């Protein structure tokens, strides 16, 4: 059996893809709108030893699988086409021996892994137990210390790497990121003279916005040294350093307390679902009575499948040790830790638009991005962002903001009878 014949056995002879392989074989669908070319035996080994998306990603990153047409900075159209049109079929009893013989004849072995892939879960034990401080620092370094210059090309002037909030369908990415930070400030009820703690502050966008537009003093903490250095430099350049501080630190090392408000924008994904109780208990301990917490994070559409697949693309290439669960789990833990949840909303359509705009940025700056971080890393980001866009659009993942208060013993929440932050 040739490689192309095996492809047709798995995906059907009517799959809308022209497939050709290194052994000279091709499928018969010459007029298909998409073509895939498997260039080497190594590529076949990737596919056979890691069936599904992980094997495809490995072959693609190593140049063994070529897809046409493909915008590598924004492969959304390709991923959507595959999601809609290309589906493996369960082999019949008559087909199974032929496929088994094909695999046996090709004697697959695990080739070298792409350098962009983090070690598997067992090997990662060498870096400490999951969510120990040293291992958290290594995971954050992998994801965020890629290159500040790369992130400038990807994210734009805001340097905001979290879901934006689009006030209109035609708003720009920068307008939407500004609206996101302002919405968080309004939900937190920030006023001049208040004290804000922003955990997982990234490059300091929330801190800058709150200090500049709401007159607060603020502390931001991030485990990424590159983020902290960039954010501190910008705070100094804009004359805000006397009221806003960006620290390179673990949020668990914050000793100050009695903050009026705490914002957590995009950190919960990194801490592990099992650590939610300790996390929200710690944040509650940083607030004064009547203070508010805004938690903003990616969520699942259900509360039955916490975590991320350890062998999946996201865990291996993007978010080592990352974890997601549904908004119901988040609300439950927050309430169990003494918060009074006052409001929540799902912004998944906004995150689909955000990842769309990030992909546009990456595509527009593709050559410079490749020069900065290398072809493999740039390809990982294209796949990750385009795949995320598809996931948000199709309700496979969501984005929730949950607003809560540390209400007093007498029940004073500090909230008005109706929301005051607008849409």
Coordinates of C-alpha atoms in Angstrom, one line a residue:
X1 CA 0.0 0.0 0.0
X2 CA 1.4 3.4 -0.9
X3 CA 1.2 6.4 1.4
X4 CA -1.4 8.1 -0.7
X5 CA -3.5 4.9 -0.7
X6 CA -3.3 4.9 3.1
X7 CA -4.4 8.5 3.1
X8 CA -7.5 7.6 1.1
X9 CA -8.2 4.7 3.4
X10 CA -8.2 7.0 6.4
X11 CA -9.9 10.1 4.9
X12 CA -11.9 8.7 2.0
X13 CA -11.5 8.9 -1.7
X14 CA -13.7 12.0 -1.8
X15 CA -11.8 14.0 0.7
X16 CA -11.4 17.6 -0.8
X17 CA -7.6 17.4 -0.5
X18 CA -5.0 16.5 -3.1
X19 CA -2.3 14.5 -1.2
X20 CA 1.1 13.5 -2.6
X21 CA 3.9 11.7 -0.8
X22 CA 7.6 11.2 -0.9
X23 CA 7.1 7.7 -2.4
X24 CA 5.8 9.2 -5.6
X25 CA 2.1 8.4 -4.8
X26 CA -0.8 10.8 -5.1
X27 CA -4.5 10.8 -4.5
X28 CA -6.8 11.1 -7.5
X29 CA -8.5 14.3 -6.4
X30 CA -6.3 16.6 -8.6
X31 CA -8.8 19.5 -8.6
X32 CA -9.2 19.7 -4.8
X33 CA -9.0 23.3 -3.3
X34 CA -6.2 22.2 -0.9
X35 CA -3.1 20.2 -1.3
X36 CA -0.9 18.4 1.2
X37 CA 2.6 17.2 0.4
X38 CA 4.4 14.7 2.7
X39 CA 8.0 15.2 1.9
X40 CA 9.8 12.5 3.8
X41 CA 9.6 9.2 5.8
X42 CA 10.3 11.3 8.9
X43 CA 7.1 13.1 8.3
X44 CA 5.2 9.8 8.1
X45 CA 6.8 8.7 11.3
X46 CA 5.5 11.9 13.0
X47 CA 2.0 11.1 11.8
X48 CA 2.1 7.4 12.8
X49 CA 3.7 7.8 16.2
X50 CA 1.4 10.7 17.3
X51 CA -1.9 10.4 15.4
X52 CA -4.0 13.5 15.4
X53 CA -3.0 17.1 15.6
X54 CA 0.3 16.6 17.5
X55 CA 1.8 14.5 14.7
X56 CA 0.5 17.0 12.0
X57 CA 2.1 19.9 13.9
X58 CA 5.4 18.1 14.3
X59 CA 5.6 17.3 10.6
X60 CA 4.6 20.8 9.6
X61 CA 7.0 22.5 12.0
X62 CA 9.9 20.4 10.7
X63 CA 9.0 21.1 7.0
X64 CA 8.0 17.5 6.3
X65 CA 4.4 18.5 5.6
X66 CA 3.6 21.3 3.3
X67 CA 0.0 22.7 2.9
X68 CA -1.1 24.9 0.0
X69 CA -2.6 27.5 0.1
X70 CA -1.3 28.5 3.5
X71 CA -0.7 31.9 5.1
X72 CA 1.7 30.8 7.9
X73 CA 1.1 33.9 9.9
X74 CA -2.7 33.5 9.7
X75 CA -3.6 29.9 8.9
X76 CA -7.2 30.3 10.0
X77 CA -8.7 29.5 6.6
X78 CA -6.7 26.3 6.4
X79 CA -7.7 25.2 9.9
X80 CA -11.3 26.0 9.3
X81 CA -11.4 24.1 6.0
X82 CA -9.8 21.0 7.7
X83 CA -12.2 21.3 10.6
X84 CA -15.2 21.4 8.3
X85 CA -14.2 19.1 5.4
X86 CA -11.4 16.7 6.4
X87 CA -12.4 14.0 8.8
X88 CA -10.8 10.6 9.4
X89 CA -13.1 7.6 8.9
X90 CA -13.2 4.5 11.1
X91 CA -11.7 1.7 9.0
X92 CA -14.0 -1.2 8.1
X93 CA -13.2 -4.7 9.1
X94 CA -12.0 -5.4 5.6
X95 CA -9.8 -2.3 5.6
X96 CA -8.2 -2.8 8.9
X97 CA -5.6 -5.5 7.9
X98 CA -4.4 -3.4 5.1
X99 CA -3.8 -0.4 7.3
X100 CA -2.2 -2.5 10.0
X101 CA 0.1 -4.0 7.4
X102 CA 1.0 -0.5 6.1
X103 CA 2.0 0.6 9.6
X104 CA 4.0 -2.6 10.2
X105 CA 5.8 -2.3 6.8
X106 CA 6.9 1.3 7.5
X107 CA 8.2 0.4 11.0
X108 CA 7.5 3.9 12.5
X109 CA 9.8 5.3 15.1
X110 CA 9.6 8.5 17.0
X111 CA 11.9 11.0 15.2
X112 CA 13.6 13.9 16.9
X113 CA 11.1 16.4 18.3
X114 CA 10.9 19.9 16.9
X115 CA 13.0 22.2 19.1
X116 CA 10.0 24.3 19.9
X117 CA 8.3 21.4 21.8
X118 CA 8.6 21.3 25.6
X119 CA 9.5 18.0 27.2
X120 CA 6.6 15.6 28.0
X121 CA 5.0 15.5 31.4
X122 CA 7.3 12.8 32.8
X123 CA 10.5 14.5 31.6
X124 CA 9.2 17.8 33.0
X125 CA 9.4 16.3 36.5
X126 CA 13.1 17.1 36.3
X127 CA 12.0 20.8 36.6
X128 CA 10.0 20.1 39.8
X129 CA 6.5 19.2 40.7
X130 CA 3.7 20.8 38.7
X131 CA 3.1 24.4 39.8
X132 CA 6.0 24.4 42.2
X133 CA 7.5 27.9 42.0
X134 CA 10.6 27.0 40.0
X135 CA 8.5 25.0 37.4
X136 CA 5.9 27.8 37.1
X137 CA 8.8 30.2 36.4
X138 CA 10.1 27.9 33.7
X139 CA 6.7 27.6 32.1
X140 CA 6.2 31.3 32.1
X141 CA 9.7 31.8 30.7
X142 CA 8.8 29.4 27.8
X143 CA 5.7 31.3 26.8
X144 CA 6.4 34.9 27.6
X145 CA 10.1 35.4 27.3
X146 CA 10.1 34.7 23.5
X147 CA 11.2 38.2 22.6
X148 CA 9.7 41.6 23.4
X149 CA 10.3 42.7 19.9
X150 CA 8.3 39.7 18.6
X151 CA 5.4 40.6 20.9
X152 CA 5.5 44.2 19.7
X153 CA 4.9 43.0 16.2
X154 CA 2.2 40.6 17.3
X155 CA 0.3 42.6 19.8
X156 CA 0.7 46.2 18.6
X157 CA 1.3 49.3 20.7
X158 CA -0.9 48.2 23.6
X159 CA 1.3 45.2 24.3
X160 CA -1.8 43.6 25.8
X161 CA -1.8 39.8 25.5
X162 CA -5.3 39.2 26.8
X163 CA -8.8 39.3 25.3
X164 CA -9.8 42.8 24.2
X165 CA -13.3 44.2 24.4
X166 CA -14.6 45.6 21.1
X167 CA -17.0 48.5 21.6
X168 CA -18.1 48.2 18.0
X169 CA -17.6 45.5 15.3
X170 CA -15.3 47.8 13.4
X171 CA -13.2 49.0 16.3
X172 CA -9.4 48.6 16.0
X173 CA -7.4 46.3 18.2
X174 CA -5.9 49.2 20.1
X175 CA -9.4 50.7 20.7
X176 CA -10.6 47.3 22.0
X177 CA -7.6 46.8 24.3
X178 CA -8.1 50.3 25.8
X179 CA -11.8 49.5 26.3
X180 CA -10.9 46.2 28.0
X181 CA -8.7 47.9 30.6
X182 CA -11.3 50.6 31.1
X183 CA -14.0 48.1 31.6
X184 CA -12.0 46.3 34.3
X185 CA -11.3 49.7 36.0
X186 CA -15.0 50.5 35.9
X187 CA -16.1 47.2 37.2
X188 CA -13.6 47.5 40.1
X189 CA -15.0 50.9 40.9
X190 CA -11.5 52.6 40.8
X191 CA -11.3 56.1 42.1
X192 CA -8.3 58.5 42.7
X193 CA -6.3 57.5 45.7
X194 CA -7.2 53.9 45.6
X195 CA -4.6 51.1 45.7
X196 CA -4.7 48.4 43.0
X197 CA -2.8 45.0 42.8
X198 CA -2.6 43.5 39.3
X199 CA -1.4 39.9 39.4
X200 CA 0.1 38.5 36.2
X201 CA 0.4 42.0 34.9
X202 CA 2.3 41.2 31.7
X203 CA 3.8 44.3 30.2
X204 CA 1.9 46.5 32.5
X205 CA -1.1 47.6 30.4
X206 CA -3.6 47.4 33.2
X207 CA -1.3 49.2 35.7
X208 CA -0.6 52.0 33.2
X209 CA -4.3 52.5 32.3
X210 CA -5.4 52.5 36.0
X211 CA -2.7 54.9 37.1
X212 CA -3.1 57.3 34.1
X213 CA -6.9 57.4 33.8
X214 CA -8.2 56.6 37.3
X215 CA -5.6 58.2 39.6
X216 CA -4.8 55.1 41.6
X217 CA -1.5 53.8 42.8
X218 CA -0.8 50.3 41.6
X219 CA 1.6 47.3 41.9
X220 CA 1.8 44.8 39.0
X221 CA 3.7 41.5 39.3
X222 CA 4.8 39.1 36.6
X223 CA 7.0 36.0 36.6
X224 CA 8.5 37.1 33.3
X225 CA 11.6 39.2 33.7
X226 CA 11.4 40.5 30.1
X227 CA 7.9 41.7 30.7
X228 CA 8.8 43.3 33.9
X229 CA 11.8 45.2 32.4
X230 CA 9.8 46.3 29.4
X231 CA 6.9 47.5 31.6
X232 CA 9.0 49.3 34.1
X233 CA 10.9 51.1 31.4
X234 CA 7.6 52.3 29.8
X235 CA 6.2 53.4 33.2
X236 CA 9.4 55.5 33.7
X237 CA 9.2 56.9 30.1
X238 CA 5.6 58.0 30.6
X239 CA 6.2 59.6 34.0
X240 CA 4.1 57.1 35.9
X241 CA 6.7 55.2 37.9
X242 CA 6.0 57.2 41.1
X243 CA 2.5 55.8 41.2
X244 CA 2.9 52.4 39.4
X245 CA 5.4 49.6 40.0
X246 CA 6.0 46.6 37.8
X247 CA 7.7 43.8 39.8
X248 CA 9.5 40.7 38.5
X249 CA 8.0 38.4 41.2
X250 CA 5.7 35.5 42.0
X251 CA 2.3 36.8 42.9
X252 CA 2.6 34.7 46.1
X253 CA 5.4 36.9 47.2
X254 CA 3.2 40.0 47.5
X255 CA 3.2 40.9 51.2
X256 CA 1.2 44.2 51.0
X257 CA -2.5 44.0 51.9
X258 CA -5.6 46.2 52.2
X259 CA -5.7 46.9 48.5
X260 CA -9.0 48.4 47.3
X261 CA -9.0 46.2 44.3
X262 CA -7.2 43.2 42.7
X263 CA -7.2 42.5 39.0
X264 CA -6.2 39.1 37.6
X265 CA -6.2 39.2 33.8
X266 CA -5.0 36.0 32.1
X267 CA -3.2 34.5 35.1
X268 CA -5.7 31.8 36.2
X269 CA -4.9 29.7 33.1
X270 CA -1.4 29.1 34.5
X271 CA -1.9 28.2 38.1
X272 CA -3.6 24.8 37.8
X273 CA -7.3 24.1 38.6
X274 CA -6.3 22.2 41.8
X275 CA -4.7 25.4 43.1
X276 CA -7.8 27.6 42.7
X277 CA -8.7 27.5 46.4
X278 CA -5.2 28.6 47.5
X279 CA -5.1 31.2 44.7
X280 CA -8.4 32.9 45.5
X281 CA -7.8 32.7 49.2
X282 CA -4.5 34.5 48.8
X283 CA -6.1 37.2 46.7
X284 CA -8.9 37.7 49.2
X285 CA -6.2 38.1 51.9
X286 CA -4.7 41.0 49.9
X287 CA -8.0 43.0 49.9
X288 CA -9.5 45.3 52.4
X289 CA -13.1 44.6 53.5
X290 CA -15.4 45.8 50.8
X291 CA -12.6 45.5 48.2
X292 CA -13.2 44.0 44.8
X293 CA -11.6 41.3 42.6
X294 CA -12.0 41.0 38.9
X295 CA -10.8 37.6 37.5
X296 CA -10.5 37.4 33.7
X297 CA -9.5 34.1 32.1
X298 CA -10.1 31.6 29.4
X299 CA -12.6 28.9 30.3
X300 CA -14.2 25.8 29.0
X301 CA -17.9 25.6 28.0
X302 CA -18.5 23.0 30.7
X303 CA -17.3 22.1 34.1
X304 CA -16.6 18.4 33.4
X305 CA -13.2 18.5 31.7
X306 CA -10.7 20.5 33.7
X307 CA -7.1 20.8 32.6
X308 CA -5.4 20.5 29.2
X309 CA -4.4 17.3 27.4
X310 CA -0.8 16.6 28.4
X311 CA 0.0 15.3 24.9
X312 CA -1.9 18.1 23.1
X313 CA -0.4 20.9 21.0
X314 CA -1.3 23.6 23.5
X315 CA 0.4 22.0 26.4
X316 CA 3.5 20.9 24.5
X317 CA 4.1 24.0 22.5
X318 CA 2.3 27.0 24.1
X319 CA 1.2 26.7 27.7
X320 CA 3.2 24.1 29.6
X321 CA 1.3 23.0 32.7
X322 CA -1.7 25.1 31.6
X323 CA -5.2 24.3 32.7
X324 CA -8.8 25.4 32.0
X325 CA -12.2 24.7 33.5
X326 CA -15.7 26.1 33.3
X327 CA -16.8 29.4 34.8
X328 CA -19.0 27.5 37.2
X329 CA -15.9 25.9 38.8
X330 CA -14.4 29.4 39.1
X331 CA -17.5 30.9 40.7
X332 CA -17.8 27.9 43.1
X333 CA -14.3 28.2 44.4
X334 CA -14.4 32.0 44.7
X335 CA -17.6 31.6 46.8
X336 CA -16.1 28.8 48.9
X337 CA -13.1 31.1 49.7
X338 CA -15.4 33.8 51.0
X339 CA -16.0 36.1 47.9
X340 CA -19.4 37.3 47.1
X341 CA -19.7 37.0 43.3
X342 CA -21.6 39.9 41.9
X343 CA -21.3 39.7 38.1
X344 CA -19.9 37.6 35.4
X345 CA -19.9 37.7 31.6
X346 CA -18.7 35.7 28.7
X347 CA -16.6 37.5 26.1
X348 CA -15.7 34.6 23.8
X349 CA -16.7 36.4 20.6
X350 CA -14.4 39.3 21.6
X351 CA -11.5 36.8 22.0
X352 CA -12.2 35.4 18.5
X353 CA -11.9 39.0 17.2
X354 CA -8.7 39.6 19.3
X355 CA -7.0 36.5 18.0
X356 CA -8.1 37.4 14.5
X357 CA -6.3 40.8 14.8
X358 CA -3.2 39.2 16.3
X359 CA -3.0 36.8 13.4
X360 CA -3.4 39.8 11.0
X361 CA -0.4 41.5 12.8
X362 CA 1.7 38.3 12.6
X363 CA 0.9 37.8 8.9
X364 CA 1.7 41.4 8.1
X365 CA 5.0 41.2 10.0
X366 CA 5.8 37.6 9.0
X367 CA 9.3 38.0 7.6
X368 CA 10.5 40.3 10.5
X369 CA 8.9 37.9 13.0
X370 CA 10.7 34.9 11.5
X371 CA 14.0 36.9 11.6
X372 CA 13.4 37.7 15.2
X373 CA 12.4 34.3 16.7
X374 CA 12.9 31.7 13.9
X375 CA 10.6 29.9 11.5
X376 CA 9.5 27.2 14.0
X377 CA 8.4 29.6 16.8
X378 CA 6.6 31.9 14.3
X379 CA 4.7 28.8 12.9
X380 CA 3.7 27.7 16.4
X381 CA 2.2 31.1 17.1
X382 CA 0.3 31.2 13.8
X383 CA -1.2 27.8 14.5
X384 CA -2.0 28.6 18.1
X385 CA -3.7 31.9 17.4
X386 CA -5.7 30.8 14.4
X387 CA -6.7 27.6 16.2
X388 CA -7.8 29.7 19.2
X389 CA -9.9 31.9 17.0
X390 CA -11.7 28.9 15.6
X391 CA -12.2 27.5 19.1
X392 CA -13.7 30.7 20.4
X393 CA -15.9 31.1 17.4
X394 CA -17.3 27.6 17.7
X395 CA -17.7 27.7 21.5
X396 CA -15.1 25.2 22.3
X397 CA -13.4 27.7 24.6
X398 CA -14.7 30.8 26.3
X399 CA -13.5 33.9 28.1
X400 CA -15.1 34.9 31.4
X401 CA -14.8 37.9 33.6
X402 CA -16.0 37.3 37.1
X403 CA -16.4 40.2 39.5
X404 CA -16.6 39.6 43.2
X405 CA -16.3 41.5 46.5
X406 CA -14.9 40.8 49.9
X407 CA -18.1 41.8 51.5
X408 CA -18.1 42.8 55.2
X409 CA -19.4 40.7 58.0
X410 CA -22.5 42.9 58.0
X411 CA -23.1 42.3 54.3
X412 CA -21.8 45.5 52.8
X413 CA -20.6 44.7 49.3
X414 CA -19.8 48.2 48.2
X415 CA -21.9 47.8 45.1
X416 CA -24.8 50.0 44.0
X417 CA -28.2 48.5 43.4
X418 CA -27.5 48.2 39.7
X419 CA -24.2 47.9 37.7
X420 CA -22.5 51.3 37.2
X421 CA -19.9 50.3 34.6
X422 CA -22.1 50.3 31.5
X423 CA -21.7 47.9 28.6

